Amino acid sequence: MANTAAFGEIGLVPLRQSTFNPSHRPFFSLSFHNTAISSSPKLTAALSFTQSQGFGFASKEQKRTDLVQTSAVRELRGSLLSAQGHRFAIVVSRFNDLITKKLLEGALDTFKSYSVREENIDVVWVPGSFEIGVVAQQLGKSQKYQSILCIGAVIKGDTSHYDAVVNATTSGVLSAGLNSGTPCIFGVLTCDTLEQAFNRAGGKSGNKGAEAALTSIEMASLFEHHLKPLE
Ligand SMILES: Nc1c(NC[C@H](O)[C@H](O)[C@H](O)CO)[nH]c(=O)[nH]c1=O
Ligand SMILES: CC(=O)[C@@H](O)COP(=O)(O)O
């Protein structure tokens, strides 16, 4: 028989683990909500673990025990001001290079304005956006770069080929990042018309290549300074 009464109605929800670095103090918040839980050896162990960590818990049947005030929540984020020593790769599609060259120009201008040295940027040209993923993954696995920026422009034609290319490119860039552990940034335009593409490559809607470069800088910093696995 579940001795729910022994624990009352508690949900232990670790709301935030403050850091991936084991040497830092893990931080957990406890939240209480009306979820009937049945006790089990695992749960008992979990509760005893949390108790041994200086957490207590209160329930209808138990008086408050040693609930320790934990430290303030810490937030981790990458910085745009620490790009100097980082290395970046840019994978750019030659297909629709009338557009992709402008996206690349915007990205390079952004890297320069955030003090990324030219010798720390490698640009790799591929035939089309479909080829970006596999190249990004290889570059990511090389561990030579803190971030890989992927630039392309997929523009709708008369057939459903557009959907195939967009879907493949999107999952290719996502998989490259997940498989390599190096941030791969999606700077690929997916447009219905050439005009939409021009507007996003330095026109009235800005330059998506420049925007993606900012993301690349931030993610490089986040990974390098906060998420790098301990050697
Ligand atoms: N139509 C577009 C393409 N198509 C080419 C593919 O990306 C790929 O190179 C080809 O299917 C061979 O594998 N690529 C773009 O980047 N943008 C397009 O609009
Ligand atoms: C995104 C594409 O592949 C597209 O440019 C191809 O055009 P279409 O669908 O007219 O063959």
mmCIF file of N, CA, C and O in Angstrom, residues 56-66:
data_model
loop_
_atom_site.group_PDB
_atom_site.id
_atom_site.type_symbol
_atom_site.label_atom_id
_atom_site.label_comp_id
_atom_site.label_asym_id
_atom_site.label_seq_id
_atom_site.Cartn_x
_atom_site.Cartn_y
_atom_site.Cartn_z
ATOM 1 N N GLY A 56 15.050 19.789 3.150
ATOM 2 C CA GLY A 56 14.021 19.112 3.927
ATOM 3 C C GLY A 56 12.745 19.180 3.120
ATOM 4 O O GLY A 56 12.769 19.613 1.975
ATOM 5 N N PHE A 57 11.692 18.765 3.681
ATOM 6 C CA PHE A 57 10.424 18.974 3.014
ATOM 7 C C PHE A 57 9.324 18.961 4.060
ATOM 8 O O PHE A 57 9.486 18.376 5.131
ATOM 9 N N ALA A 58 8.301 19.613 3.760
ATOM 10 C CA ALA A 58 7.187 19.660 4.712
ATOM 11 C C ALA A 58 5.976 19.082 4.021
ATOM 12 O O ALA A 58 5.871 19.107 2.807
ATOM 13 N N SER A 59 5.140 18.483 4.787
ATOM 14 C CA SER A 59 3.887 18.008 4.197
ATOM 15 C C SER A 59 2.841 18.143 5.291
ATOM 16 O O SER A 59 3.159 18.517 6.424
ATOM 17 N N LYS A 60 1.628 17.761 4.911
ATOM 18 C CA LYS A 60 0.534 17.934 5.884
ATOM 19 C C LYS A 60 0.851 17.193 7.172
ATOM 20 O O LYS A 60 0.613 17.664 8.266
ATOM 21 N N GLU A 61 1.464 15.974 7.011
ATOM 22 C CA GLU A 61 1.670 15.151 8.226
ATOM 23 C C GLU A 61 2.993 15.501 8.913
ATOM 24 O O GLU A 61 3.209 15.197 10.044
ATOM 25 N N GLN A 62 3.914 16.093 8.211
ATOM 26 C CA GLN A 62 5.233 16.318 8.832
ATOM 27 C C GLN A 62 5.453 17.814 9.055
ATOM 28 O O GLN A 62 5.096 18.630 8.206
ATOM 29 N N LYS A 63 6.079 18.121 10.182
ATOM 30 C CA LYS A 63 6.410 19.547 10.360
ATOM 31 C C LYS A 63 7.627 19.852 9.497
ATOM 32 O O LYS A 63 8.386 18.983 9.106
ATOM 33 N N ARG A 64 7.831 21.118 9.205
ATOM 34 C CA ARG A 64 8.959 21.517 8.342
ATOM 35 C C ARG A 64 10.259 21.028 8.957
ATOM 36 O O ARG A 64 10.474 21.135 10.151
ATOM 37 N N THR A 65 11.118 20.425 8.125
ATOM 38 C CA THR A 65 12.398 19.977 8.688
ATOM 39 C C THR A 65 13.462 20.962 8.218
ATOM 40 O O THR A 65 13.161 22.094 7.889
ATOM 41 N N ASP A 66 14.682 20.450 8.100
ATOM 42 C CA ASP A 66 15.797 21.389 7.880
ATOM 43 C C ASP A 66 15.851 21.850 6.425
ATOM 44 O O ASP A 66 16.745 21.492 5.686
#
